[in-house]
XYZ file of C-alpha atoms in Angstrom:
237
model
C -43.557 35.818 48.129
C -45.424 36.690 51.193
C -43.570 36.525 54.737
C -44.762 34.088 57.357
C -47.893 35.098 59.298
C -45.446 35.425 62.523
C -43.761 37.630 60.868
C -45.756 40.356 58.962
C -46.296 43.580 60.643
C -50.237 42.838 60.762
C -51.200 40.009 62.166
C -54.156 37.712 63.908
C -54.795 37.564 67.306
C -56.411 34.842 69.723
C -59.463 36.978 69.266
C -59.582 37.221 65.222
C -58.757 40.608 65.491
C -55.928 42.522 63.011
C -53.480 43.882 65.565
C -50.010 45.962 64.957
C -46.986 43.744 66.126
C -44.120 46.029 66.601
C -40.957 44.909 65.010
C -38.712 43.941 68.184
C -41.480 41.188 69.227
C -41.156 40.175 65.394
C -37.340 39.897 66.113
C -37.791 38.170 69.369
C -39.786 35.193 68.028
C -37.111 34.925 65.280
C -34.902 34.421 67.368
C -36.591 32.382 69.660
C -37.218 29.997 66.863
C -33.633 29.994 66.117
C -32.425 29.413 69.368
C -35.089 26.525 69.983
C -33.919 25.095 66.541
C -29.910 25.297 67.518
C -30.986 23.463 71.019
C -32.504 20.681 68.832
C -29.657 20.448 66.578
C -27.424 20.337 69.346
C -28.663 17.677 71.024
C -29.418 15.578 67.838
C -25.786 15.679 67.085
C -24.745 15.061 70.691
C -27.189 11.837 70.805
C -25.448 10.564 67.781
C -21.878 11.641 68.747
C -22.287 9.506 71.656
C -23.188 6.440 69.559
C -21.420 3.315 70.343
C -17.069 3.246 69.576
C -15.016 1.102 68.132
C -14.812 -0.988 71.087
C -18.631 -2.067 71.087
C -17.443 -4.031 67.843
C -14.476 -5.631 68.903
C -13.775 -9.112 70.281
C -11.996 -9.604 73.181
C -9.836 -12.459 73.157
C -8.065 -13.888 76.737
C -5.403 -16.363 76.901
C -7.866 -18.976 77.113
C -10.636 -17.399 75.094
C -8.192 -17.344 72.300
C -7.317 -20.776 72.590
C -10.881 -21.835 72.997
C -11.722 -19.830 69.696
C -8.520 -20.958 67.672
C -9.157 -24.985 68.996
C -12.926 -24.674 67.709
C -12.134 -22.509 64.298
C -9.924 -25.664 63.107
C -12.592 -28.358 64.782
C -14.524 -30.287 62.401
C -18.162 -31.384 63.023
C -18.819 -35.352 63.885
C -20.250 -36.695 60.151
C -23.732 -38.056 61.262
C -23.034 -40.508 58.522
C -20.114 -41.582 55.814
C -18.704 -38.744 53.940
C -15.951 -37.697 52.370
C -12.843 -35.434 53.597
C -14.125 -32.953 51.420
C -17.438 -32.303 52.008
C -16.871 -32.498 55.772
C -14.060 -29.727 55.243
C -16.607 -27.583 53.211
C -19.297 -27.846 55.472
C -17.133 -27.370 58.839
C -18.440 -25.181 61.316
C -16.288 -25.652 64.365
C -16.751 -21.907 65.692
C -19.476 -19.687 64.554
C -20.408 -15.748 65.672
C -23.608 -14.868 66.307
C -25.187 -11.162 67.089
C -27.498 -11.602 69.366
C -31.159 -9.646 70.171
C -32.244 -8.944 73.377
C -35.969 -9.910 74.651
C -36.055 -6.984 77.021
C -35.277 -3.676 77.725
C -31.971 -3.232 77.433
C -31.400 0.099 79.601
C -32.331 0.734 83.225
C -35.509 2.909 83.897
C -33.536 6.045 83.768
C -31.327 5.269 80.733
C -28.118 5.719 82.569
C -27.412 2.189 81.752
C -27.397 0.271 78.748
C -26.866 -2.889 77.251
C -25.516 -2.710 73.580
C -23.575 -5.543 71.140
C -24.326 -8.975 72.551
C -22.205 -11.260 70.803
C -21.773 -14.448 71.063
C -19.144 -17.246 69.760
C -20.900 -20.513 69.027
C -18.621 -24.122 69.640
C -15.836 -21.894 71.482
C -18.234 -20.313 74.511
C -17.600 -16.895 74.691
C -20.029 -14.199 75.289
C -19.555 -10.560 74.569
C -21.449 -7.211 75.182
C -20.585 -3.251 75.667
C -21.902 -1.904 78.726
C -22.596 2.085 78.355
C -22.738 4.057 81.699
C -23.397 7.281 82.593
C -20.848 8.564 84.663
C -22.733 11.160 86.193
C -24.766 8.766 88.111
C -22.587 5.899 87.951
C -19.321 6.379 88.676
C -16.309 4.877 87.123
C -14.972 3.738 90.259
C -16.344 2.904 93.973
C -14.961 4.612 97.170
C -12.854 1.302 97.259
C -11.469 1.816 94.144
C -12.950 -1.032 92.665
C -15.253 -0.804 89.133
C -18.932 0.290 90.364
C -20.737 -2.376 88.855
C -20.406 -6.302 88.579
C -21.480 -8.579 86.012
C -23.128 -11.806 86.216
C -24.648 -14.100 83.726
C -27.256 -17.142 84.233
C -27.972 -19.838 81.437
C -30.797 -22.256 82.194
C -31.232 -24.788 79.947
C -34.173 -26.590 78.629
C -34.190 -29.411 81.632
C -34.678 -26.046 84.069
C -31.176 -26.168 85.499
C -29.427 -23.474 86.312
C -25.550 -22.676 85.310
C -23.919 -19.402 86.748
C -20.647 -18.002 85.136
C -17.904 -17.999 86.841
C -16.345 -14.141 87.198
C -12.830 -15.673 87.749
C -12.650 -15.936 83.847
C -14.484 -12.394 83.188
C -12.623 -10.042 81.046
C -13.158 -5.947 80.720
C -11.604 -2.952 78.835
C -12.841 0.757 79.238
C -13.047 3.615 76.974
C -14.696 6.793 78.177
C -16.181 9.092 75.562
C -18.343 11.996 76.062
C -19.391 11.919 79.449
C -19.729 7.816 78.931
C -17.923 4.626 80.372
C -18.315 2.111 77.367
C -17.365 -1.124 78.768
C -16.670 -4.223 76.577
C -17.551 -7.282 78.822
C -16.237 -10.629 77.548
C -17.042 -14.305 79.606
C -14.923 -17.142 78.564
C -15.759 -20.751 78.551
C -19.652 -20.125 79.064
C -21.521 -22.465 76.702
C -25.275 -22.824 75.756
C -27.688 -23.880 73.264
C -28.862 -21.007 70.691
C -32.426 -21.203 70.795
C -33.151 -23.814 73.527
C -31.214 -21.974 76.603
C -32.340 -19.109 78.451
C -29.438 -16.447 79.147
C -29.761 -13.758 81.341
C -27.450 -10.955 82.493
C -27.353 -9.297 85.864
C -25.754 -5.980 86.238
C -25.510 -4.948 89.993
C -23.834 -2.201 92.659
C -20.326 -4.211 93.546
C -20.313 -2.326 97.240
C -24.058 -3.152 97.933
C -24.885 -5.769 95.263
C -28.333 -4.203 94.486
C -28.874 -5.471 91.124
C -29.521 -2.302 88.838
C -30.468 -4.061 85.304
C -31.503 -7.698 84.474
C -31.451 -8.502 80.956
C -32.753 -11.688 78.697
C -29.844 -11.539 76.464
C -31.062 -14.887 74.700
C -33.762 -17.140 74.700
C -36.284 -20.004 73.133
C -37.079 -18.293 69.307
C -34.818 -15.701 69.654
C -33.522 -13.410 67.159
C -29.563 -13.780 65.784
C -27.608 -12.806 62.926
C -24.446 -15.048 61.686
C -21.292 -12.604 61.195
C -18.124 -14.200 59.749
C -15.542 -14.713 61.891
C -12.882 -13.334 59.346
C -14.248 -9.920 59.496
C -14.210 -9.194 62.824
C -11.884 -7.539 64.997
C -9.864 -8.921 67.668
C -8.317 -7.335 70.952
C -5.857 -8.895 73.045
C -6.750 -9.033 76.955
């Protein structure tokens, strides 16, 4: 088995002439390689170490998101005509969850920001998503002592008015992890059509209220996927 051509004693140079390589520049480009390969490795596993937590999954449930959630699990749909008790009990869909797909980028330019597990709960109005920030360029906390960034959300429906959330009934818990604020953000009470409204998020600098990221979180055609609310899991706030 022969040894690689970086290797061997005699080898090619950029001219196509056989030159001598003496053994310590032979050990120096092993090594090289190796260190060059370790680097990789190192940040492969760091990229995926810093993958999204347990938190990104769960839901956060309020006082009145719970309510809202529990009110609409037990609600049966309107029967558009005559039907039994039964077949209006197996085909009740009072509350359903819904994964939902961005239509834009979902980070800032630099990547210190991004936007990951949009969730929302259809018939009980509450939106979810995990906000991941760098804390080397943003933060946890303002001079003030107040979170760096605010949240706000925009629906427009399919008339072309506008509905803004209302912050007053925002809900947050933190986790930090590897140089990383993961922040679940959950809006109670914030209804819209799948598929016919347009919902956008606005993530901005609370002290100077330069908006950093603007996201479509939902829109006309967009992309979902149906979760059962059974498997989920549920945090108190």
């Amino acid at each position: 088995m022969k040894l690689p051509a970086f290797l061997r004693r005699v080898q090619v140079d950029d001219n196509y002439n056989l030159v001598e390589v003496s053994l310590f520049t032979r050990i120096r480009r092993v090594l090289t390689a190796l260190l060059i390969l370790v680097i990789n490795v190192l940040l492969i596993w760091r990229a995926t170490v810093s993958c999204e937590i347990a938190l990104s999954s769960e839901v956060l449930l309020s006082p009145l998101g719970g309510r809202d959630l529990a009110a609409a699990s037990l609600a049966f749909p309107v029967p558009q005509d005559f039907s039994s008790y039964s077949t209006r009990k197996e085909g009740a869909d009072g509350a359903a969850f819904y994964h939902l797909y961005a239509q834009n980028a979902t980070t800032d330019e630099m990547g210190h920001l991004q936007v990951t597990n949009v969730d929302y709960v259809d018939g009980a109005g509450l939106l979810q998503f995990t906000m991941r920030q760098n804390l080397r360029h943003y933060p946890k906390e303002n001079e003030k002592g107040n979170p760096t960034l605010s949240y706000v959300v925009r629906v427009i429906d399919k008339e072309g008015n506008e509905h803004f959330s209302n912050t007053a009934i925002m809900h947050t818990v933190t986790e930090e992890h590897r140089g990383y604020l993961y922040t679940r953000v959950a809006f109670d009470d914030l209804d819209f059509v799948l598929g016919t409204d347009y919902v956008t998020l606005y993530v901005f600098l609370t002290d100077t209220s330069d908006t950093l990221l603007s996201i479509t979180l939902h829109g006309q055609n967009a992309a979902t996927s149906r979760t059962a609310l059974s498997a989920l899991t549920y945090r108190d706030v």
